[in-house]
mmCIF file with all atom_site columns, C-alpha atoms in Angstrom:
data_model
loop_
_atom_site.group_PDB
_atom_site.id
_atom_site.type_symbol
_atom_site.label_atom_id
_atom_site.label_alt_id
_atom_site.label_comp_id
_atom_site.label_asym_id
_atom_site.label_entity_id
_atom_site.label_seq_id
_atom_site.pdbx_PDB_ins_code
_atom_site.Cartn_x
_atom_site.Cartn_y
_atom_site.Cartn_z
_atom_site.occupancy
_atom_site.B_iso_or_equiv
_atom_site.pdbx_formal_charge
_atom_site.auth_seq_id
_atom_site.auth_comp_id
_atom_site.auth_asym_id
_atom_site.auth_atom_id
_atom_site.pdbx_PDB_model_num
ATOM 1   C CA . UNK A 1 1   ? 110.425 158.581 -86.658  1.00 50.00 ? 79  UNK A CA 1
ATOM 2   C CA . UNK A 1 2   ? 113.478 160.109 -88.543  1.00 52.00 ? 80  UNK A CA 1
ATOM 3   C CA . UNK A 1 3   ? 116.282 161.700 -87.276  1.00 51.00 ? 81  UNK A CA 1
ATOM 4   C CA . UNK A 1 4   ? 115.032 164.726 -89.221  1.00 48.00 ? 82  UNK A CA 1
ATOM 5   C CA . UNK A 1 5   ? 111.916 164.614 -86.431  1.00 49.00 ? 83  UNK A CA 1
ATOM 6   C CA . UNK A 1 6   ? 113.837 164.379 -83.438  1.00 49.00 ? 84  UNK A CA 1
ATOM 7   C CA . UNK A 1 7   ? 114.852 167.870 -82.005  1.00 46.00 ? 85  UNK A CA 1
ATOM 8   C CA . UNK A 1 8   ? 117.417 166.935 -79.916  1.00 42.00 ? 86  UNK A CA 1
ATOM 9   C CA . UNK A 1 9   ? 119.012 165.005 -82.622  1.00 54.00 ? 87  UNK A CA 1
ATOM 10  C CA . UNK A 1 10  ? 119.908 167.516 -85.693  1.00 57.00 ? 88  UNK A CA 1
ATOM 11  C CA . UNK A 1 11  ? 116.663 169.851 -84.975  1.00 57.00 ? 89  UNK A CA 1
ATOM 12  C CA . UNK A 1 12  ? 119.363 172.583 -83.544  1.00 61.00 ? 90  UNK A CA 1
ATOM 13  C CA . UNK A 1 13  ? 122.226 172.295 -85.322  1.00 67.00 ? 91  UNK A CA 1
ATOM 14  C CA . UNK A 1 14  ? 122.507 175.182 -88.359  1.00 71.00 ? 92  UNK A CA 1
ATOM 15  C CA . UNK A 1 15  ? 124.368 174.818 -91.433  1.00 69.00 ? 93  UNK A CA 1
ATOM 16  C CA . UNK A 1 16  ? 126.357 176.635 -91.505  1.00 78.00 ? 94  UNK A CA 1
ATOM 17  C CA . UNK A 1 17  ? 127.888 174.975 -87.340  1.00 87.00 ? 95  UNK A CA 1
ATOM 18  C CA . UNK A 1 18  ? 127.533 171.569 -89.303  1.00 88.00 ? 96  UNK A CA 1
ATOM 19  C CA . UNK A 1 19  ? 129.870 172.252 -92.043  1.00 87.00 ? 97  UNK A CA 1
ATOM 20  C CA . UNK A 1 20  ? 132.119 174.373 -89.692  1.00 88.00 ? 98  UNK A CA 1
ATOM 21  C CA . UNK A 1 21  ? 135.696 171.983 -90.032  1.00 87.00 ? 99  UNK A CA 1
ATOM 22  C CA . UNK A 1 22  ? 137.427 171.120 -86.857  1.00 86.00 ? 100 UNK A CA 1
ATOM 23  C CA . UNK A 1 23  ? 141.397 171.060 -86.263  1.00 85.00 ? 101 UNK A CA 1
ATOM 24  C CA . UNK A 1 24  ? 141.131 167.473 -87.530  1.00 87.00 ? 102 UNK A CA 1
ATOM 25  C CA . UNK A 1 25  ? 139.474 169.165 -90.963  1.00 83.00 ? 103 UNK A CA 1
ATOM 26  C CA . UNK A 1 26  ? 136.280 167.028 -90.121  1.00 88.00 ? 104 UNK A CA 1
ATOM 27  C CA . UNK A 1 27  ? 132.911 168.998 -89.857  1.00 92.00 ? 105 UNK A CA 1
ATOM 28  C CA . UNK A 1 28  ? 129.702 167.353 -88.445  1.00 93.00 ? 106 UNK A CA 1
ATOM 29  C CA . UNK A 1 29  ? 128.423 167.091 -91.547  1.00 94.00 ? 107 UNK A CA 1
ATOM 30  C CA . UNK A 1 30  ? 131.486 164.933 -92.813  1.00 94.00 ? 108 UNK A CA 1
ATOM 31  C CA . UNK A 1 31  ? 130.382 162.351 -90.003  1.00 95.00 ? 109 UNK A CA 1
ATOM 32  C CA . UNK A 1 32  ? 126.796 162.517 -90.985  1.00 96.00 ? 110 UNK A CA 1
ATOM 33  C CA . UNK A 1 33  ? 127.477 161.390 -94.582  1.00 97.00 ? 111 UNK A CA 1
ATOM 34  C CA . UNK A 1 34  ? 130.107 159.023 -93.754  1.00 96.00 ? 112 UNK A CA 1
ATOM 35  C CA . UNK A 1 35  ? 127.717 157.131 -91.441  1.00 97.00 ? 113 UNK A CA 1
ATOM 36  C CA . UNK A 1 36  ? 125.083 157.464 -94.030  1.00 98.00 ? 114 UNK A CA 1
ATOM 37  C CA . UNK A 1 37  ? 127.638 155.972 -96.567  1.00 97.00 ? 115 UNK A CA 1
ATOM 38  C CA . UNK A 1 38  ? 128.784 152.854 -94.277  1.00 97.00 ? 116 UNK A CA 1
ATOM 39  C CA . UNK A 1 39  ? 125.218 151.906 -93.591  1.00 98.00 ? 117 UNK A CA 1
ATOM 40  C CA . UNK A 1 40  ? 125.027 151.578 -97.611  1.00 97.00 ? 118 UNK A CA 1
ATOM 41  C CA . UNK A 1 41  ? 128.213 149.407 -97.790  1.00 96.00 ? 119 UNK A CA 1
ATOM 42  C CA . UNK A 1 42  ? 126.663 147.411 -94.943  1.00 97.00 ? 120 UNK A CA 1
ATOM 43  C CA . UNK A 1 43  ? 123.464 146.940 -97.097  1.00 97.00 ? 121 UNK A CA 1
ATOM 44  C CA . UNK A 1 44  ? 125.255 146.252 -100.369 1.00 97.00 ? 122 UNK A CA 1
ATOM 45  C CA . UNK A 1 45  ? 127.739 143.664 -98.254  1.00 96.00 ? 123 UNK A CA 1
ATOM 46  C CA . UNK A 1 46  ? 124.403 141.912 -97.243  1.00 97.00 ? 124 UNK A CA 1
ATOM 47  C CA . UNK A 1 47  ? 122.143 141.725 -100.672 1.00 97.00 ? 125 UNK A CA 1
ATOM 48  C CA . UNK A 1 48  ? 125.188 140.676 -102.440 1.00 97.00 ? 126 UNK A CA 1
ATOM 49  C CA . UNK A 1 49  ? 125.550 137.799 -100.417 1.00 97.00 ? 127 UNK A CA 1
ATOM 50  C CA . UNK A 1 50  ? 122.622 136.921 -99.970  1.00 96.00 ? 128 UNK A CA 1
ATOM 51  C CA . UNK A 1 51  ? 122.010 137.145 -104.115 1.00 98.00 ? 129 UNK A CA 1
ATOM 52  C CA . UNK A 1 52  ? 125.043 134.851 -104.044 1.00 97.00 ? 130 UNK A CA 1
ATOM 53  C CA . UNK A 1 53  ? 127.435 138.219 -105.891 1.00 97.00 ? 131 UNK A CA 1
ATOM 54  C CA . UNK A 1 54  ? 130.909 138.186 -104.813 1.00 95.00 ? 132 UNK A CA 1
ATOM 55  C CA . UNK A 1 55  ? 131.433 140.482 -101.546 1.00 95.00 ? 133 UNK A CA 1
ATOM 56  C CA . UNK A 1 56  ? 133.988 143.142 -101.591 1.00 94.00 ? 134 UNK A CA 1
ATOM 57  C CA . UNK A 1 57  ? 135.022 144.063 -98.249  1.00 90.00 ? 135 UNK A CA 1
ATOM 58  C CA . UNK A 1 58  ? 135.966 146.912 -97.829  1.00 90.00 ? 136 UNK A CA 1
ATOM 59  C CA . UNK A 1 59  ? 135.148 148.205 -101.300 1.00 93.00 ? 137 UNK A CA 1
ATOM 60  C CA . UNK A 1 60  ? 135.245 146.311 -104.635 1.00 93.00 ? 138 UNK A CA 1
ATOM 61  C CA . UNK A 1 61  ? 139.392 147.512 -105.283 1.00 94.00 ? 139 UNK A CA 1
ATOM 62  C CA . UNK A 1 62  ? 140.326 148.121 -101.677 1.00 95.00 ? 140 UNK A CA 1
ATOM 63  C CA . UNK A 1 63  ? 141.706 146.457 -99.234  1.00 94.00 ? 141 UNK A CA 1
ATOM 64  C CA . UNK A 1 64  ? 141.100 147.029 -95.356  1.00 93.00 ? 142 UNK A CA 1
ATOM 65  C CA . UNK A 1 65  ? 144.932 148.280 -95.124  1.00 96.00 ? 143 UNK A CA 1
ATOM 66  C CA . UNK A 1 66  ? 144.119 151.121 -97.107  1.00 96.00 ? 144 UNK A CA 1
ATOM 67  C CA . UNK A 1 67  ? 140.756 152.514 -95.468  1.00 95.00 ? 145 UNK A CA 1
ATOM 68  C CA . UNK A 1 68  ? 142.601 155.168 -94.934  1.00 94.00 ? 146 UNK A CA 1
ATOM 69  C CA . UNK A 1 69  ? 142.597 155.869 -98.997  1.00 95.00 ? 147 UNK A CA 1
ATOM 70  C CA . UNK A 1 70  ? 139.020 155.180 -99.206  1.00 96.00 ? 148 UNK A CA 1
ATOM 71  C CA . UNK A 1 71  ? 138.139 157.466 -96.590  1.00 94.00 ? 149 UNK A CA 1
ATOM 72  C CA . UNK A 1 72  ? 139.898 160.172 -97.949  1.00 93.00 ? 150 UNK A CA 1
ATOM 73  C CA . UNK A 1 73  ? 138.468 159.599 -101.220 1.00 95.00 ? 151 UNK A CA 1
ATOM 74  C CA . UNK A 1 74  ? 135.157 159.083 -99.882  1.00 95.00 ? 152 UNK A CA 1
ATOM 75  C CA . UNK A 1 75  ? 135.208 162.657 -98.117  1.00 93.00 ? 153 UNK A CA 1
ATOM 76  C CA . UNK A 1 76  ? 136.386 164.143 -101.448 1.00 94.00 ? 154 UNK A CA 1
ATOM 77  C CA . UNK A 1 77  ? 133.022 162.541 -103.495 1.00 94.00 ? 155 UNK A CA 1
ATOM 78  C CA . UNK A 1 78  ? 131.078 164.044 -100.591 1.00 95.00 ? 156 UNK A CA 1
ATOM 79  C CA . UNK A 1 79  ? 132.370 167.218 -100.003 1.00 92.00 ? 157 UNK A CA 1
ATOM 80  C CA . UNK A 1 80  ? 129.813 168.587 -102.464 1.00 92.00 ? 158 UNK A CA 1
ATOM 81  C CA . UNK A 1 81  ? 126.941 168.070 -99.883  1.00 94.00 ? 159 UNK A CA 1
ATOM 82  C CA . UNK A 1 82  ? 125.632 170.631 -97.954  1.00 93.00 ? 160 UNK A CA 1
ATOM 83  C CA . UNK A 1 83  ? 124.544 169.671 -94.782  1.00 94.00 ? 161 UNK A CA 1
ATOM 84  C CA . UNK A 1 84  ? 120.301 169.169 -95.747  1.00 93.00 ? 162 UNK A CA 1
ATOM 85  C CA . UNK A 1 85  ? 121.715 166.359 -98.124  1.00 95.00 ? 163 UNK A CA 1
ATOM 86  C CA . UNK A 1 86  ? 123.972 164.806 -95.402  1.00 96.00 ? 164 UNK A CA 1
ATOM 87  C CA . UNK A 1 87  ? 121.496 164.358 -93.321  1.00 95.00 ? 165 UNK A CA 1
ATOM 88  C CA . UNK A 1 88  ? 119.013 163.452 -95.823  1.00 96.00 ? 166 UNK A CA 1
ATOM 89  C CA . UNK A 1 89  ? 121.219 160.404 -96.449  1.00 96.00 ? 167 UNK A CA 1
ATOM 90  C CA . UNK A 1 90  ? 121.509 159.725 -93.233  1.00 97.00 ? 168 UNK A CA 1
ATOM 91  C CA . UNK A 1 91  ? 117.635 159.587 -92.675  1.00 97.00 ? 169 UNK A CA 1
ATOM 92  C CA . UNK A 1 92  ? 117.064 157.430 -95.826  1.00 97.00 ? 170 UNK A CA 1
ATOM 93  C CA . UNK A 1 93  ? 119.938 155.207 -94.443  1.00 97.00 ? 171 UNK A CA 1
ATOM 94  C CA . UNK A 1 94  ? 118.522 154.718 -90.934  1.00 97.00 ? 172 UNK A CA 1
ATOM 95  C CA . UNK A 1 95  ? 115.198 154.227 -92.032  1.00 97.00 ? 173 UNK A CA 1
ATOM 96  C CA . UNK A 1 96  ? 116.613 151.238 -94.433  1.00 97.00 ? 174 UNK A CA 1
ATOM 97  C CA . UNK A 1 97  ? 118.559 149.823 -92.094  1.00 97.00 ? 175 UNK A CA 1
ATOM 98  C CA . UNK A 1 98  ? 116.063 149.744 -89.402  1.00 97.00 ? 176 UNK A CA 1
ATOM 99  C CA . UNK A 1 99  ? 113.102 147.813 -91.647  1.00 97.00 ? 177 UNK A CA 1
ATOM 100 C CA . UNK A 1 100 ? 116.056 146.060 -92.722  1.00 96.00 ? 178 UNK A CA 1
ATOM 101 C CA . UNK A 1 101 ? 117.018 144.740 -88.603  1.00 96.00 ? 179 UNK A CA 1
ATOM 102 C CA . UNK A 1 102 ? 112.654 145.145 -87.916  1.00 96.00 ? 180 UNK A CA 1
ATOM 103 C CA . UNK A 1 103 ? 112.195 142.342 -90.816  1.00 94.00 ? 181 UNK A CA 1
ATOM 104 C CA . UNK A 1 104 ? 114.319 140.182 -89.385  1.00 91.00 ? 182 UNK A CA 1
ATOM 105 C CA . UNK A 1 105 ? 113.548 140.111 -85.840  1.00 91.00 ? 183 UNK A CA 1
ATOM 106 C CA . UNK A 1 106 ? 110.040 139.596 -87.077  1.00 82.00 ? 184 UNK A CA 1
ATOM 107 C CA . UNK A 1 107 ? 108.484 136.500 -84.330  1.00 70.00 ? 185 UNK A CA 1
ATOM 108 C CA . UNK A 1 108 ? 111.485 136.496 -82.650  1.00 68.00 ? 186 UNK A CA 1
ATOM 109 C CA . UNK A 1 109 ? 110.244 137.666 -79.651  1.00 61.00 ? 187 UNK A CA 1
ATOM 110 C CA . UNK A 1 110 ? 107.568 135.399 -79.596  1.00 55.00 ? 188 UNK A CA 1
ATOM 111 C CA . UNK A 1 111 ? 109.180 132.728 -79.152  1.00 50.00 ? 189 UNK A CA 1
#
């Protein structure tokens, strides 16, 4: 099941109340699409070293000191989404991530 499916999830939430920006100048949608974004970092961390590819961690030219830079440029690339794509992301994200964690618990309850 996707997020997309589960009403008490995103079912509710409007457009126009996702993309509403807080005090902090974060909207729900800004969340959304981060989470969808980290999940891809997560993914591209993993296949890299498992194809034996150098890792960047954080980011291939960042550093963890300046997350804070990323970040800030990450919500820039992503302001252009509307809230549909955010949470597309986010439901092509979770459903990679969980085959991802379902193929490799495969048997290991069964033993």
């Amino acid at each position: 099941m996707c997020i997309r499916d589960r009403p008490s999830a995103f079912g509710t939430v409007w457009g126009h109340s996702a993309e509403q920006k807080r005090d902090d100048d974060t909207s729900l949608k800004d969340v959304v699409a981060y989470r969808a974004h980290w999940i891809g970092l997560f993914m591209g961390w993993y296949g890299d070293g498992r194809a034996g590819k150098d890792v960047y961690f954080l980011a291939q030219g960042f550093k963890w000191n300046q997350l804070k830079e990323y970040n800030q440029n990450l919500r820039a690339e992503q302001d252009r989404l509307g809230w549909s794509d955010a949470r597309d992301l986010l439901n092509a994200s979770h459903r990679t991530l969980v085959a991802f964690m379902k193929d490799r618990t495969k048997g290991a309850n069964t033993q």
